[in-house]
Amino acid sequence: MTIKEKLQARFQTEFGAEPAFIARAPGRVNLIGEHTDYNDGFVLPLAIDRAAWIALRPRVDSRVRVISLDMADEQVFDLADLPRPDAVRWIDYIIGVAWALRRGGYAPAGWEGVLAGDVPIGSGLSSSAALELAAARAFYCVSDFDWDATRMAQIGRAAENEWLGIQTGIMDQMISAAGVAGRALLIDCRSLECSPAPLPAETSVVILDTATRRGLVGSAYNERRAQCEAAARHFGIAALRDIDLATFAERATELEPLIRRRARHVISENERTLQAQDAMLADDAEALGRLMIASHTSLRDDFEVSSPALDAIVDCANADPGCYGARMTGAGFGGCAVALARAEAAADFARRVGAAYEAATGNKPVLYATHASAGASTIG
Ligand code: ADP
Ligand code: MG
């Protein structure tokens, strides 16, 4: 059964009817541009063919009732009296979206439905943004407001940052809202302007899940953000986006070595991301692959957010003849890497890298090719 069929079946048993709407919003994988979003920089993700789905119908009152198939749980809340979270539960992402919508001047209406998804949770593919944008789309289905992808991304981010207190950049919500089928998206995280970029011909994007998860991501993330802000303050600029590599090279020694390395990652990564867009527009898979490899080295050595498992799987991928380039993706410390592989060899590539990684680490990885899908949408 597909997720859609599972949702429809459960909706039928629960509500004795067909859902009025099915909303979906995808997870994402970032090809390049890591830890640049909160520095007002550039990212180049694609929305993947895995998503959060909500089958729903409107309610006459102001309540929202949701059954989560993945969590085997049911929750209800009233839009007129949103309960503040003390710990972050899955329903709090939806409550947070309702809160951010109201604060943004929208009037979200009540609904009831069933939620399920196939974005692996906590692996760096942003199941949380998928859930936020699916929730925003569900409210859009039953309420009277227009869908603006950028505004909805900001709503999702506000839910996560301000309602739940989890710090993230805008990348995840932006790509989940505005993804384009068959394309990656260069996103300027300052202006939120998006430019679709085609994947090189005859290539396949392969997700390499190390099967490791790290707990302390949040504190390391906040520390990296603070270090980037310190560097920007030193240069008297709003964000590290505002200094180019040449100027930085002249002044780098003004910074203490650790802050210098953090800044060098962000500044060089912004440049690599713009070069990656050029490579994609020129259909140059080799160049894109080289930039991805350089990105990983910078994340590993200068930004120090990789892990032994991520390094191992990236090394296995980069040693394979079917690979143009591979790197860790997402915040780091565990979770997934991404590879650009030769399309005709992608299945063999995944098999070989999986075996090599397992032999090297003892972990059983999960590897699969993905396709660029469209952003949040409604079916039916
Ligand atoms: P990720 O890296 O996947 O975004 P997060 O820790 O940021 O990981 O978000 C994961 C959380 O989002 C889960 O713990 C859960 O609360 C919520 N979530 C994501 N997907 C689903 C889903 N399909 N059903 C219910 N809750 C989900
Ligand atoms: Mg998340």
Coordinates of C-alpha atoms in Angstrom, one line a residue, residues 36-344:
T36 CA 25.3 28.8 5.0
D37 CA 21.6 29.4 5.4
Y38 CA 21.9 31.1 8.8
N39 CA 24.7 33.2 7.4
D40 CA 22.4 34.7 4.8
G41 CA 24.2 32.7 2.2
F42 CA 23.3 30.3 -0.6
V43 CA 22.1 26.7 -0.6
L44 CA 21.3 24.3 -3.4
P45 CA 18.8 21.6 -2.2
L46 CA 16.2 19.5 -4.0
A47 CA 12.9 18.4 -2.6
I48 CA 13.0 14.6 -2.5
D49 CA 10.3 12.0 -3.4
R50 CA 9.6 11.4 0.2
A51 CA 7.1 13.5 2.1
A52 CA 4.7 14.1 5.0
W53 CA 1.1 13.5 4.0
I54 CA -2.2 14.6 5.7
A55 CA -5.6 13.4 4.6
L56 CA -8.2 15.8 6.0
R57 CA -11.6 17.4 6.0
P58 CA -12.8 20.6 7.5
R59 CA -14.5 20.8 10.9
V60 CA -17.3 23.2 11.8
D61 CA -15.6 24.1 15.1
S62 CA -12.2 25.6 15.8
R63 CA -10.6 22.3 16.7
V64 CA -7.8 20.4 15.0
R65 CA -7.8 16.6 15.5
V66 CA -5.0 14.6 14.0
I67 CA -4.2 10.9 14.0
S68 CA -0.5 10.1 13.4
L69 CA 0.0 6.7 11.8
D70 CA 3.8 6.8 12.4
M71 CA 3.5 7.7 16.1
A72 CA 0.4 5.6 16.7
D73 CA -1.1 8.5 18.5
E74 CA -4.1 10.9 18.3
Q75 CA -4.1 14.5 19.5
V76 CA -6.6 17.3 19.5
F77 CA -6.3 21.0 20.1
D78 CA -8.4 24.1 19.9
L79 CA -7.2 27.0 17.7
A80 CA -8.9 29.4 20.1
D81 CA -6.6 28.3 22.9
L82 CA -3.2 27.0 21.6
P83 CA -1.4 24.9 24.3
R84 CA 2.2 26.1 24.9
P85 CA 4.6 23.1 24.5
D86 CA 6.7 22.0 27.5
A87 CA 8.4 19.1 25.6
V88 CA 8.4 18.9 21.8
R89 CA 5.8 16.3 20.7
W90 CA 4.9 15.7 17.0
I91 CA 1.6 17.6 17.4
D92 CA 3.5 20.7 18.6
Y93 CA 4.8 21.2 15.1
I94 CA 1.2 21.5 13.9
I95 CA 0.2 23.7 16.8
G96 CA 3.2 25.9 16.1
V97 CA 2.1 26.3 12.5
A98 CA -1.3 27.4 13.6
W99 CA 0.3 29.8 16.0
A100 CA 2.6 31.3 13.3
L101 CA -0.3 31.6 10.9
R102 CA -2.4 33.5 13.4
R103 CA 0.5 35.8 14.3
G104 CA 1.0 36.4 10.6
G105 CA -2.5 37.7 10.2
Y106 CA -4.0 34.5 8.8
A107 CA -7.2 32.9 10.1
P108 CA -6.6 29.2 10.1
A109 CA -9.8 27.0 10.4
G110 CA -10.3 23.7 12.1
W111 CA -9.9 20.3 10.5
E112 CA -9.5 16.6 11.2
G113 CA -7.4 14.0 9.6
V114 CA -4.7 11.4 9.4
L115 CA -0.9 12.1 9.1
A116 CA 1.8 9.8 7.8
G117 CA 5.2 10.2 6.1
D118 CA 8.2 8.5 4.7
V119 CA 10.9 11.0 5.3
P120 CA 13.1 9.2 7.8
I121 CA 13.0 11.1 11.1
G122 CA 16.2 12.7 12.4
S123 CA 18.4 11.6 9.5
G124 CA 19.1 15.0 8.0
L125 CA 16.4 15.0 5.3
S126 CA 14.2 17.4 7.3
S127 CA 11.1 15.4 8.2
S128 CA 10.2 18.4 10.5
A129 CA 10.0 20.9 7.7
A130 CA 8.0 18.4 5.7
L131 CA 5.5 18.1 8.6
E132 CA 5.4 21.9 9.0
L133 CA 4.6 22.6 5.4
A134 CA 2.1 19.7 5.2
A135 CA 0.4 21.3 8.2
A136 CA 0.4 24.7 6.6
R137 CA -1.0 23.2 3.4
A138 CA -3.7 21.4 5.4
F139 CA -4.7 24.8 7.0
Y140 CA -4.7 26.4 3.5
C141 CA -7.1 23.7 2.3
V142 CA -9.8 24.5 4.8
S143 CA -9.2 28.2 5.4
D144 CA -9.6 31.3 3.3
F145 CA -6.1 32.5 2.4
D146 CA -3.7 32.4 -0.6
W147 CA -0.8 30.1 -0.8
D148 CA 2.5 32.0 -1.0
A149 CA 5.4 29.5 -0.9
T150 CA 7.9 32.0 0.6
R151 CA 5.4 33.2 3.3
M152 CA 4.5 29.6 4.1
A153 CA 8.2 28.7 4.5
Q154 CA 8.5 31.6 6.9
I155 CA 5.5 30.3 8.9
G156 CA 7.0 26.8 9.1
R157 CA 10.3 28.3 10.3
A158 CA 8.6 30.5 12.9
A159 CA 6.8 27.4 14.2
E160 CA 10.1 25.6 14.7
N161 CA 12.3 28.5 15.9
E162 CA 9.9 30.5 17.9
W163 CA 7.1 28.2 19.1
L164 CA 9.3 25.1 19.6
G165 CA 12.5 26.9 20.3
I166 CA 14.6 24.8 17.9
Q167 CA 17.0 26.9 15.9
T168 CA 17.2 26.3 12.1
G169 CA 17.9 28.3 9.0
I170 CA 15.2 28.9 6.3
M171 CA 16.5 26.3 3.8
D172 CA 14.4 23.3 4.9
Q173 CA 11.1 25.1 4.9
M174 CA 11.9 27.0 1.7
I175 CA 12.7 23.9 -0.4
S176 CA 9.8 22.0 1.0
A177 CA 7.5 24.9 0.1
A178 CA 9.0 25.9 -3.2
G179 CA 10.6 22.7 -4.7
V180 CA 10.4 22.2 -8.4
A181 CA 10.1 18.7 -10.0
G182 CA 13.2 17.6 -11.8
R183 CA 15.2 20.6 -10.5
A184 CA 17.4 21.6 -7.6
L185 CA 16.9 25.1 -6.3
L186 CA 19.5 27.7 -5.6
I187 CA 18.1 29.7 -2.7
D188 CA 19.5 33.0 -1.6
C189 CA 18.7 32.8 2.1
R190 CA 18.8 36.6 2.4
S191 CA 16.4 37.6 -0.3
L192 CA 14.7 34.2 -0.4
E193 CA 14.9 34.3 -4.2
C194 CA 14.9 30.9 -5.8
S195 CA 16.5 29.8 -9.1
P196 CA 15.8 26.3 -10.4
A197 CA 18.9 24.5 -11.6
P198 CA 18.8 21.3 -13.7
L199 CA 20.6 18.2 -12.5
P200 CA 23.4 17.2 -14.9
A201 CA 22.3 14.8 -17.6
E202 CA 22.7 11.0 -17.0
T203 CA 23.3 11.6 -13.3
S204 CA 21.4 10.2 -10.2
V205 CA 21.3 11.8 -6.7
V206 CA 21.9 9.0 -4.2
I207 CA 21.1 9.3 -0.5
L208 CA 23.6 7.5 1.7
D209 CA 22.1 7.0 5.2
T210 CA 24.9 6.0 7.6
A211 CA 22.3 4.6 10.0
T212 CA 23.9 6.7 12.8
R213 CA 22.1 9.5 14.7
R214 CA 23.7 12.0 17.0
G215 CA 22.1 13.5 20.0
L216 CA 24.1 16.7 20.6
V217 CA 23.4 18.3 17.3
G218 CA 21.4 21.2 18.8
S219 CA 24.1 22.5 21.1
A220 CA 26.9 22.1 18.5
Y221 CA 24.6 23.9 16.0
N222 CA 24.0 26.8 18.3
E223 CA 27.8 27.0 19.0
R224 CA 28.6 27.2 15.3
R225 CA 26.0 29.9 14.8
A226 CA 27.5 31.9 17.6
Q227 CA 31.0 31.5 16.1
C228 CA 29.8 32.7 12.7
E229 CA 28.1 35.7 14.3
A230 CA 31.4 36.5 16.1
A231 CA 33.3 36.5 12.9
A232 CA 30.7 38.7 11.1
R233 CA 30.8 41.1 14.1
H234 CA 34.6 41.3 13.8
F235 CA 34.4 42.3 10.2
G236 CA 31.6 44.7 10.8
I237 CA 29.2 43.0 8.5
A238 CA 25.6 41.8 8.9
A239 CA 26.5 38.2 8.1
L240 CA 29.3 36.1 6.6
R241 CA 27.5 36.3 3.3
D242 CA 28.8 39.9 3.0
I243 CA 32.5 39.1 2.7
D244 CA 34.2 37.5 -0.3
L245 CA 37.0 34.9 -0.2
A246 CA 39.7 37.3 -1.4
T247 CA 38.9 40.0 1.3
F248 CA 38.7 37.3 3.9
A249 CA 42.1 35.9 2.9
E250 CA 43.7 39.3 3.4
R251 CA 42.1 39.7 6.9
A252 CA 41.8 36.1 8.1
T253 CA 44.7 36.4 10.6
E254 CA 42.8 39.0 12.6
L255 CA 40.6 36.1 13.8
E256 CA 41.6 33.5 16.3
P257 CA 42.3 30.2 14.6
L258 CA 39.1 28.4 15.5
I259 CA 36.8 31.3 14.5
R260 CA 38.9 31.7 11.3
R261 CA 38.3 28.1 10.3
R262 CA 34.6 28.4 10.9
A263 CA 34.3 31.5 8.9
R264 CA 36.5 30.1 6.1
H265 CA 34.1 27.2 5.7
V266 CA 31.0 29.5 5.4
I267 CA 32.7 31.9 3.0
S268 CA 34.2 29.3 0.8
E269 CA 31.0 27.2 0.9
N270 CA 29.0 30.2 -0.4
E271 CA 31.4 30.5 -3.3
R272 CA 31.3 26.8 -4.0
T273 CA 27.5 26.9 -4.0
L274 CA 27.4 29.6 -6.7
Q275 CA 30.0 27.7 -8.7
A276 CA 27.8 24.6 -8.3
Q277 CA 24.9 26.4 -9.9
D278 CA 27.2 27.4 -12.8
A279 CA 28.2 23.7 -13.1
M280 CA 24.6 22.6 -13.3
L281 CA 23.7 25.2 -15.8
A282 CA 26.7 24.1 -17.9
D283 CA 25.6 20.4 -17.5
D284 CA 29.0 19.7 -15.9
A285 CA 28.7 16.7 -13.6
E286 CA 32.5 16.4 -13.0
A287 CA 32.7 20.0 -11.8
L288 CA 29.7 19.7 -9.5
G289 CA 31.1 16.5 -8.1
R290 CA 34.5 18.2 -7.3
L291 CA 32.7 21.0 -5.5
M292 CA 30.7 18.5 -3.4
I293 CA 34.0 16.8 -2.4
A294 CA 35.6 20.1 -1.5
S295 CA 32.4 20.9 0.5
H296 CA 32.8 17.8 2.6
T297 CA 36.5 18.5 3.3
S298 CA 35.6 21.9 4.5
L299 CA 32.8 20.7 6.7
R300 CA 35.0 18.0 8.1
D301 CA 38.2 20.0 8.7
D302 CA 37.1 23.7 9.1
F303 CA 33.6 23.5 10.4
E304 CA 34.0 20.1 12.2
V305 CA 30.5 18.9 11.9
S306 CA 31.2 15.6 10.2
S307 CA 31.5 12.2 12.0
P308 CA 33.6 9.0 11.6
A309 CA 30.5 7.3 10.0
L310 CA 29.8 10.2 7.6
D311 CA 33.5 10.4 6.7
A312 CA 33.6 6.6 6.1
I313 CA 30.6 6.6 3.8
V314 CA 31.7 9.7 1.9
D315 CA 35.2 8.1 1.4
C316 CA 33.6 4.8 0.2
A317 CA 31.4 6.7 -2.3
N318 CA 34.2 9.0 -3.6
A319 CA 36.5 5.9 -4.1
D320 CA 33.8 4.4 -6.4
P321 CA 34.1 4.8 -10.2
G322 CA 30.4 5.4 -10.5
C323 CA 30.6 8.6 -8.3
Y324 CA 31.2 12.2 -9.4
G325 CA 31.3 13.4 -5.8
A326 CA 29.8 12.8 -2.3
R327 CA 29.5 14.8 0.9
M328 CA 27.7 14.9 4.2
T329 CA 24.4 16.6 4.0
G330 CA 22.2 18.4 6.6
A331 CA 23.5 19.6 10.0
G332 CA 26.0 16.8 10.4
F333 CA 27.3 14.6 13.2
G334 CA 25.4 11.6 11.8
G335 CA 22.5 10.9 9.4
C336 CA 22.9 11.1 5.7
A337 CA 25.5 11.9 3.0
V338 CA 24.5 12.6 -0.6
A339 CA 26.3 11.5 -3.8
L340 CA 26.1 12.5 -7.4
A341 CA 26.4 9.2 -9.3
R342 CA 26.4 8.1 -12.9
A343 CA 22.7 7.3 -13.7
E344 CA 23.4 4.0 -15.5

